[in-house]
Coordinates of C-alpha atoms in Angstrom, one line a residue:
M1 CA -51.1 -46.1 -35.6
N2 CA -53.9 -48.5 -34.5
F3 CA -57.6 -48.0 -34.2
L4 CA -59.9 -49.2 -31.5
W5 CA -62.8 -49.0 -33.7
P6 CA -61.3 -49.9 -37.3
T7 CA -64.5 -50.7 -39.0
L8 CA -65.7 -47.2 -38.8
L9 CA -63.0 -46.4 -41.3
W10 CA -65.3 -47.7 -43.9
G11 CA -66.9 -44.3 -43.7
L12 CA -64.1 -42.8 -45.7
L13 CA -65.6 -44.5 -48.7
L14 CA -68.1 -41.7 -48.4
L15 CA -65.6 -39.1 -49.5
P16 CA -65.3 -40.0 -53.2
L17 CA -69.1 -39.9 -53.5
L18 CA -68.9 -36.1 -51.9
V19 CA -66.4 -35.2 -54.6
A20 CA -68.4 -36.7 -57.1
A21 CA -71.5 -34.9 -56.2
Y22 CA -69.4 -31.3 -55.8
L23 CA -68.2 -32.0 -59.4
A24 CA -71.6 -32.6 -60.8
L25 CA -72.9 -29.5 -59.2
L26 CA -70.0 -27.5 -61.0
A27 CA -70.9 -29.2 -64.3
R28 CA -74.8 -28.4 -64.1
R29 CA -73.9 -24.8 -63.0
R30 CA -71.7 -24.5 -66.4
R31 CA -74.8 -25.8 -68.2
N32 CA -77.0 -23.5 -66.4
P33 CA -75.1 -20.1 -66.3
V34 CA -76.9 -17.5 -63.9
R35 CA -78.5 -14.6 -65.7
L36 CA -77.0 -11.3 -64.3
A37 CA -79.1 -8.2 -64.2
S38 CA -76.4 -5.7 -65.5
I39 CA -73.0 -5.4 -66.8
A40 CA -72.1 -3.9 -63.6
V41 CA -73.0 -6.8 -61.5
A42 CA -71.1 -9.3 -63.9
R43 CA -68.1 -7.1 -63.5
Q44 CA -68.2 -7.5 -59.8
A45 CA -68.9 -11.2 -59.7
A46 CA -65.9 -11.4 -61.7
A47 CA -63.9 -9.5 -59.4
V48 CA -64.4 -11.9 -56.4
G49 CA -60.8 -13.3 -56.7
P50 CA -59.0 -16.0 -58.4
H51 CA -60.8 -19.3 -59.6
W52 CA -59.2 -21.3 -57.0
R53 CA -60.9 -19.6 -54.3
R54 CA -64.2 -21.2 -54.9
H55 CA -62.8 -24.7 -54.6
L56 CA -60.7 -23.8 -51.2
P57 CA -63.3 -23.9 -48.8
P58 CA -65.2 -27.0 -50.0
L59 CA -61.6 -28.8 -50.0
L60 CA -61.1 -27.7 -46.5
M61 CA -64.1 -29.1 -45.5
L62 CA -63.6 -32.3 -47.2
L63 CA -60.4 -32.7 -45.3
A64 CA -62.1 -31.9 -42.1
L65 CA -64.6 -34.5 -42.8
A66 CA -61.9 -37.2 -43.3
L67 CA -60.2 -36.2 -40.1
L68 CA -63.6 -36.3 -38.1
L69 CA -64.1 -39.8 -39.7
V70 CA -60.7 -40.9 -38.6
A71 CA -61.3 -39.6 -35.0
V72 CA -64.6 -41.5 -34.8
A73 CA -62.5 -45.0 -35.2
R74 CA -60.6 -43.9 -32.0
P75 CA -56.9 -43.8 -33.4
T76 CA -54.0 -44.6 -30.8
A77 CA -50.3 -44.0 -31.2
V78 CA -47.2 -44.7 -29.2
L79 CA -46.3 -41.4 -27.7
T80 CA -43.3 -40.1 -25.3
L81 CA -45.3 -38.4 -22.4
P82 CA -44.2 -37.4 -18.9
V83 CA -45.0 -40.1 -16.0
A84 CA -47.9 -39.1 -13.8
E85 CA -46.5 -40.7 -10.9
R86 CA -43.7 -43.0 -10.2
T87 CA -41.7 -44.9 -7.4
I88 CA -37.8 -45.3 -8.0
L89 CA -36.1 -47.8 -5.8
L90 CA -32.2 -47.3 -5.5
A91 CA -30.6 -50.8 -4.5
M92 CA -27.0 -49.8 -4.0
D93 CA -24.1 -52.2 -3.2
V94 CA -22.2 -51.5 0.2
S95 CA -19.9 -54.4 0.0
G96 CA -16.4 -53.8 1.2
S97 CA -15.3 -54.0 -2.7
M98 CA -16.7 -50.4 -2.8
R99 CA -13.8 -48.7 -1.2
A100 CA -11.7 -49.6 -4.5
E101 CA -10.3 -46.6 -5.6
D102 CA -10.2 -47.3 -9.5
V103 CA -13.3 -44.9 -9.5
K104 CA -12.0 -41.7 -7.8
P105 CA -12.1 -41.0 -5.0
T106 CA -13.6 -44.3 -4.1
R107 CA -16.4 -46.6 -5.8
L108 CA -18.6 -45.9 -2.9
A109 CA -18.0 -42.1 -2.8
A110 CA -18.7 -41.6 -6.6
A111 CA -21.7 -43.7 -6.4
Q112 CA -23.0 -41.5 -3.4
A113 CA -22.2 -38.1 -5.4
A114 CA -23.9 -39.3 -8.7
A115 CA -26.8 -40.9 -6.9
K116 CA -27.6 -37.8 -4.8
S117 CA -27.3 -35.9 -8.1
F118 CA -29.6 -38.0 -9.6
V119 CA -32.3 -37.7 -6.9
E120 CA -32.0 -34.1 -6.7
S121 CA -33.0 -34.0 -10.6
L122 CA -35.8 -36.0 -10.3
P123 CA -39.4 -34.3 -10.3
R124 CA -40.8 -33.6 -7.0
E125 CA -44.0 -36.1 -7.4
V126 CA -41.6 -39.0 -8.0
S127 CA -41.1 -41.0 -4.7
V128 CA -37.6 -42.4 -4.2
G129 CA -36.6 -45.2 -1.7
V130 CA -33.4 -46.6 -1.0
V131 CA -32.3 -50.3 -0.4
S132 CA -28.5 -51.1 0.7
F133 CA -27.0 -54.5 0.2
A134 CA -24.0 -56.5 1.1
G135 CA -24.1 -59.9 2.8
T136 CA -27.9 -58.9 3.6
A137 CA -30.1 -56.2 2.4
A138 CA -31.8 -53.4 4.3
V139 CA -34.2 -50.4 3.6
V140 CA -32.3 -47.5 4.4
Q141 CA -35.2 -45.3 3.3
A142 CA -38.8 -46.1 2.3
P143 CA -40.2 -44.4 -0.7
T144 CA -40.7 -40.7 -0.2
T145 CA -40.8 -37.5 -1.8
S146 CA -38.6 -35.8 0.6
R147 CA -35.4 -35.4 -1.1
D148 CA -33.3 -34.4 2.1
D149 CA -34.7 -37.8 3.8
V150 CA -33.1 -39.8 0.7
I151 CA -29.7 -38.0 0.6
K152 CA -29.5 -38.4 4.2
A153 CA -30.0 -42.3 3.8
I154 CA -27.3 -42.6 1.1
D155 CA -25.0 -40.6 3.3
R156 CA -25.1 -43.0 6.0
F157 CA -23.8 -46.0 3.8
Q158 CA -21.8 -48.0 5.9
L159 CA -19.6 -50.9 4.1
Q160 CA -20.0 -54.3 5.0
R161 CA -19.0 -57.6 3.9
G162 CA -20.4 -60.1 1.2
T163 CA -22.3 -59.2 -1.8
A164 CA -26.1 -60.4 -2.3
T165 CA -27.4 -58.8 -5.2
G166 CA -30.4 -61.2 -5.4
S167 CA -31.2 -59.9 -1.9
G168 CA -31.2 -56.4 -3.1
I169 CA -33.7 -57.0 -5.7
I170 CA -35.8 -59.0 -3.7
L171 CA -36.2 -56.5 -0.9
S172 CA -36.8 -53.7 -3.3
L173 CA -39.7 -55.7 -4.7
A174 CA -41.2 -56.4 -1.3
T175 CA -40.8 -52.5 -0.6
L176 CA -43.0 -51.8 -3.7
F177 CA -45.5 -54.6 -3.1
P178 CA -45.7 -54.7 0.7
D179 CA -49.3 -56.3 0.7
E180 CA -48.1 -59.4 -1.4
G181 CA -46.5 -61.5 1.1
I182 CA -42.9 -61.5 -0.6
E183 CA -40.7 -63.4 1.7
V184 CA -37.8 -61.3 3.1
E185 CA -37.1 -62.6 6.5
S186 CA -34.6 -65.3 5.0
I187 CA -33.0 -62.5 3.1
T188 CA -32.5 -59.6 5.5
G189 CA -32.3 -61.7 8.8
Q190 CA -34.9 -59.5 10.3
R191 CA -38.7 -59.6 10.6
R192 CA -40.8 -57.7 7.8
F193 CA -43.1 -56.6 10.6
P194 CA -40.9 -56.6 13.8
D195 CA -43.6 -54.5 15.8
R196 CA -46.5 -57.1 15.3
D197 CA -46.6 -60.2 17.1
I198 CA -49.8 -61.5 15.6
A199 CA -49.0 -63.5 12.6
R200 CA -50.2 -62.0 9.3
P201 CA -52.2 -64.1 6.9
R202 CA -50.1 -64.5 4.0
P203 CA -52.0 -63.5 0.6
P204 CA -51.8 -65.7 -2.5
P205 CA -48.8 -64.9 -4.9
A206 CA -50.1 -62.3 -7.4
A207 CA -50.5 -63.6 -11.0
P208 CA -47.5 -62.9 -13.3
V209 CA -47.7 -60.3 -15.6
A210 CA -45.6 -59.0 -18.8
P211 CA -42.2 -58.2 -18.2
G212 CA -41.6 -54.3 -18.2
S213 CA -45.4 -53.9 -18.0
Y214 CA -45.6 -52.3 -14.7
T215 CA -44.9 -48.4 -15.5
S216 CA -45.6 -47.2 -12.0
A217 CA -42.1 -48.2 -10.5
A218 CA -38.5 -49.1 -11.5
I219 CA -35.4 -50.7 -9.7
I220 CA -32.1 -49.1 -10.3
M221 CA -29.3 -51.4 -8.9
L222 CA -25.8 -50.3 -8.5
T223 CA -23.3 -52.9 -7.9
D224 CA -19.3 -53.4 -8.6
G225 CA -18.8 -57.2 -7.7
Q226 CA -19.8 -60.9 -8.0
R227 CA -22.5 -62.2 -5.9
T228 CA -21.0 -64.2 -3.0
T229 CA -24.0 -65.0 -0.9
G230 CA -27.9 -64.5 -0.8
P231 CA -30.5 -65.9 -3.5
D232 CA -29.4 -66.0 -7.3
P233 CA -29.6 -62.6 -8.7
L234 CA -31.3 -64.2 -11.9
D235 CA -34.2 -65.9 -9.7
A236 CA -34.5 -62.4 -8.5
A237 CA -34.8 -60.7 -11.7
R238 CA -37.3 -63.2 -12.8
M239 CA -39.5 -62.5 -9.7
A240 CA -39.2 -58.9 -10.9
A241 CA -40.1 -59.6 -14.5
D242 CA -43.2 -61.5 -13.1
H243 CA -44.2 -58.3 -11.3
G244 CA -43.5 -56.3 -14.4
V245 CA -41.1 -54.1 -12.6
R246 CA -38.2 -53.2 -14.9
V247 CA -34.5 -53.4 -13.3
Y248 CA -31.8 -51.0 -14.8
T249 CA -28.4 -52.3 -13.5
V250 CA -25.1 -50.1 -13.2
G251 CA -22.0 -51.8 -13.1
V252 CA -19.2 -49.6 -11.3
G253 CA -15.6 -50.1 -12.1
T254 CA -13.2 -51.7 -14.4
T255 CA -13.9 -55.1 -15.7
Q256 CA -10.6 -56.5 -14.8
G257 CA -11.0 -55.7 -11.5
E258 CA -8.9 -54.6 -8.7
I259 CA -7.2 -56.1 -5.6
I260 CA -8.0 -54.5 -2.5
G261 CA -7.2 -55.3 1.1
F262 CA -8.8 -54.8 4.7
E263 CA -8.0 -55.9 8.0
G264 CA -5.6 -58.5 6.9
W265 CA -7.0 -59.9 4.1
S266 CA -7.1 -59.2 0.2
M267 CA -9.1 -60.2 -2.5
R268 CA -9.5 -59.3 -6.4
V269 CA -13.0 -57.6 -6.8
R270 CA -14.5 -57.9 -10.6
L271 CA -17.5 -56.7 -12.4
D272 CA -20.0 -59.4 -13.3
E273 CA -21.5 -57.8 -16.4
E274 CA -22.7 -60.8 -17.8
T275 CA -25.2 -61.2 -15.1
L276 CA -26.3 -57.7 -14.7
K277 CA -26.8 -57.5 -18.6
N278 CA -28.8 -60.7 -18.1
I279 CA -30.8 -59.1 -15.1
S280 CA -31.9 -55.9 -17.5
L281 CA -32.7 -58.4 -20.3
L282 CA -35.1 -60.7 -17.9
T283 CA -37.0 -57.6 -16.8
H284 CA -36.7 -55.3 -20.1
G285 CA -34.5 -52.9 -18.3
E286 CA -31.1 -51.5 -19.6
Y287 CA -27.3 -52.1 -18.3
F288 CA -24.9 -49.3 -17.8
H289 CA -21.3 -49.8 -17.4
A290 CA -19.4 -46.9 -15.4
A291 CA -15.8 -47.2 -15.2
T292 CA -15.1 -43.6 -14.0
A293 CA -16.7 -41.1 -11.7
E294 CA -17.8 -39.0 -14.6
D295 CA -19.3 -42.0 -16.4
L296 CA -21.4 -42.7 -13.5
K297 CA -22.9 -39.4 -13.4
Q298 CA -23.5 -39.5 -17.1
V299 CA -25.2 -43.0 -16.4
Y300 CA -27.7 -41.4 -14.1
R301 CA -28.4 -38.6 -16.3
A302 CA -29.4 -41.0 -18.8
L303 CA -31.6 -42.8 -16.4
G304 CA -33.1 -39.5 -15.1
A305 CA -34.3 -38.9 -18.7
R306 CA -36.0 -42.6 -18.6
M307 CA -37.9 -42.2 -15.3
V308 CA -39.3 -38.9 -16.0
V309 CA -41.1 -39.8 -19.4
E310 CA -42.3 -43.1 -20.8
R311 CA -43.4 -44.3 -24.1
K312 CA -47.0 -45.8 -24.1
E313 CA -49.8 -46.2 -26.3
T314 CA -52.4 -43.6 -26.3
E315 CA -55.5 -42.8 -27.6
I316 CA -55.4 -39.7 -29.9
T317 CA -58.8 -39.2 -30.8
A318 CA -58.9 -35.6 -29.5
L319 CA -56.2 -34.4 -31.8
F320 CA -57.7 -35.5 -34.8
A321 CA -61.2 -34.0 -33.7
A322 CA -59.5 -30.7 -33.0
A323 CA -57.9 -30.8 -36.1
G324 CA -61.3 -31.3 -38.1
A325 CA -62.7 -28.7 -36.1
C326 CA -60.3 -26.2 -37.1
L327 CA -60.5 -26.9 -40.9
V328 CA -64.3 -26.4 -40.6
L329 CA -63.7 -23.1 -39.0
L330 CA -61.0 -22.0 -41.6
G331 CA -63.4 -23.2 -44.5
A332 CA -66.2 -21.5 -43.3
G333 CA -64.5 -18.5 -42.3
L334 CA -62.8 -18.1 -45.7
S335 CA -65.9 -18.7 -47.6
V336 CA -67.6 -15.8 -45.5
W337 CA -64.6 -13.6 -46.1
W338 CA -64.6 -14.3 -50.1
F339 CA -68.1 -14.7 -50.8
G340 CA -70.3 -13.6 -48.0
R341 CA -71.8 -16.9 -47.2
A342 CA -70.8 -20.1 -45.3
L343 CA -70.3 -22.2 -48.5

């Protein structure tokens, strides 16, 4: 626990003084006993209750004062809270190697099924976009809260040649930050604003922020192979880290790879786990390996849990103030109930 105004904690030193004053008051009462009018009154006073009752209300008041003094210092703590709003970009590999059948029925079909289940499990206020990448990258669905649109986009995947993992990350960033002028023409082969003939002034690059500090968006990248074209994925990861965006990487398939054939050619496709781990490390994300369709479902369930909550440092002054107020009410109520006076 931390405090925004820690110097105000010195006020807690008043508590021992109050305890000393209370003990001095009790001692003075013992030296100067109250004269009762009759034996009947004395018996009534003695029947008020156990000896400890007289001390409980003041003790509760003392604890309440301690909590209120701590609240004045504005305490903070790291809490797990539901996200208010978030955008998730699914960057999914649609290269030819996704036709491999080591993940049943195929890598692509298993990835599509798991991704659709993941999308449907997210809270409605979370926006989801889809970027596909093979030799180039393309936005197949801009971020939206419409689950039907996202699922239809995932169903439209078409296998292509090449694996440009770096392109998938950079185009995802350009989708999340459309006004920062991230260069994407050389990545996708398409103009970012094809309907505009007038050149847009390019804004200056944004100042780098701490990796993982941007909590309003995240990228989930699923791929099964090694990069064969496009920009270096680690350079793309550094760009994501400079924007504070976490990249969660999912490696689908077996580590030993599989030989696949298509239109007269064949090749062994291997999972580049080292690069995927480094991408997640650079961006403060996390790497997951899915060797089977069930593994892939479990990975997306785990990612879903991470996407709907976040751990952040939050001021908890109100909790201490509320606890102090409750103790004040409890102490005063017991005193009135037992002794007929507030204290």
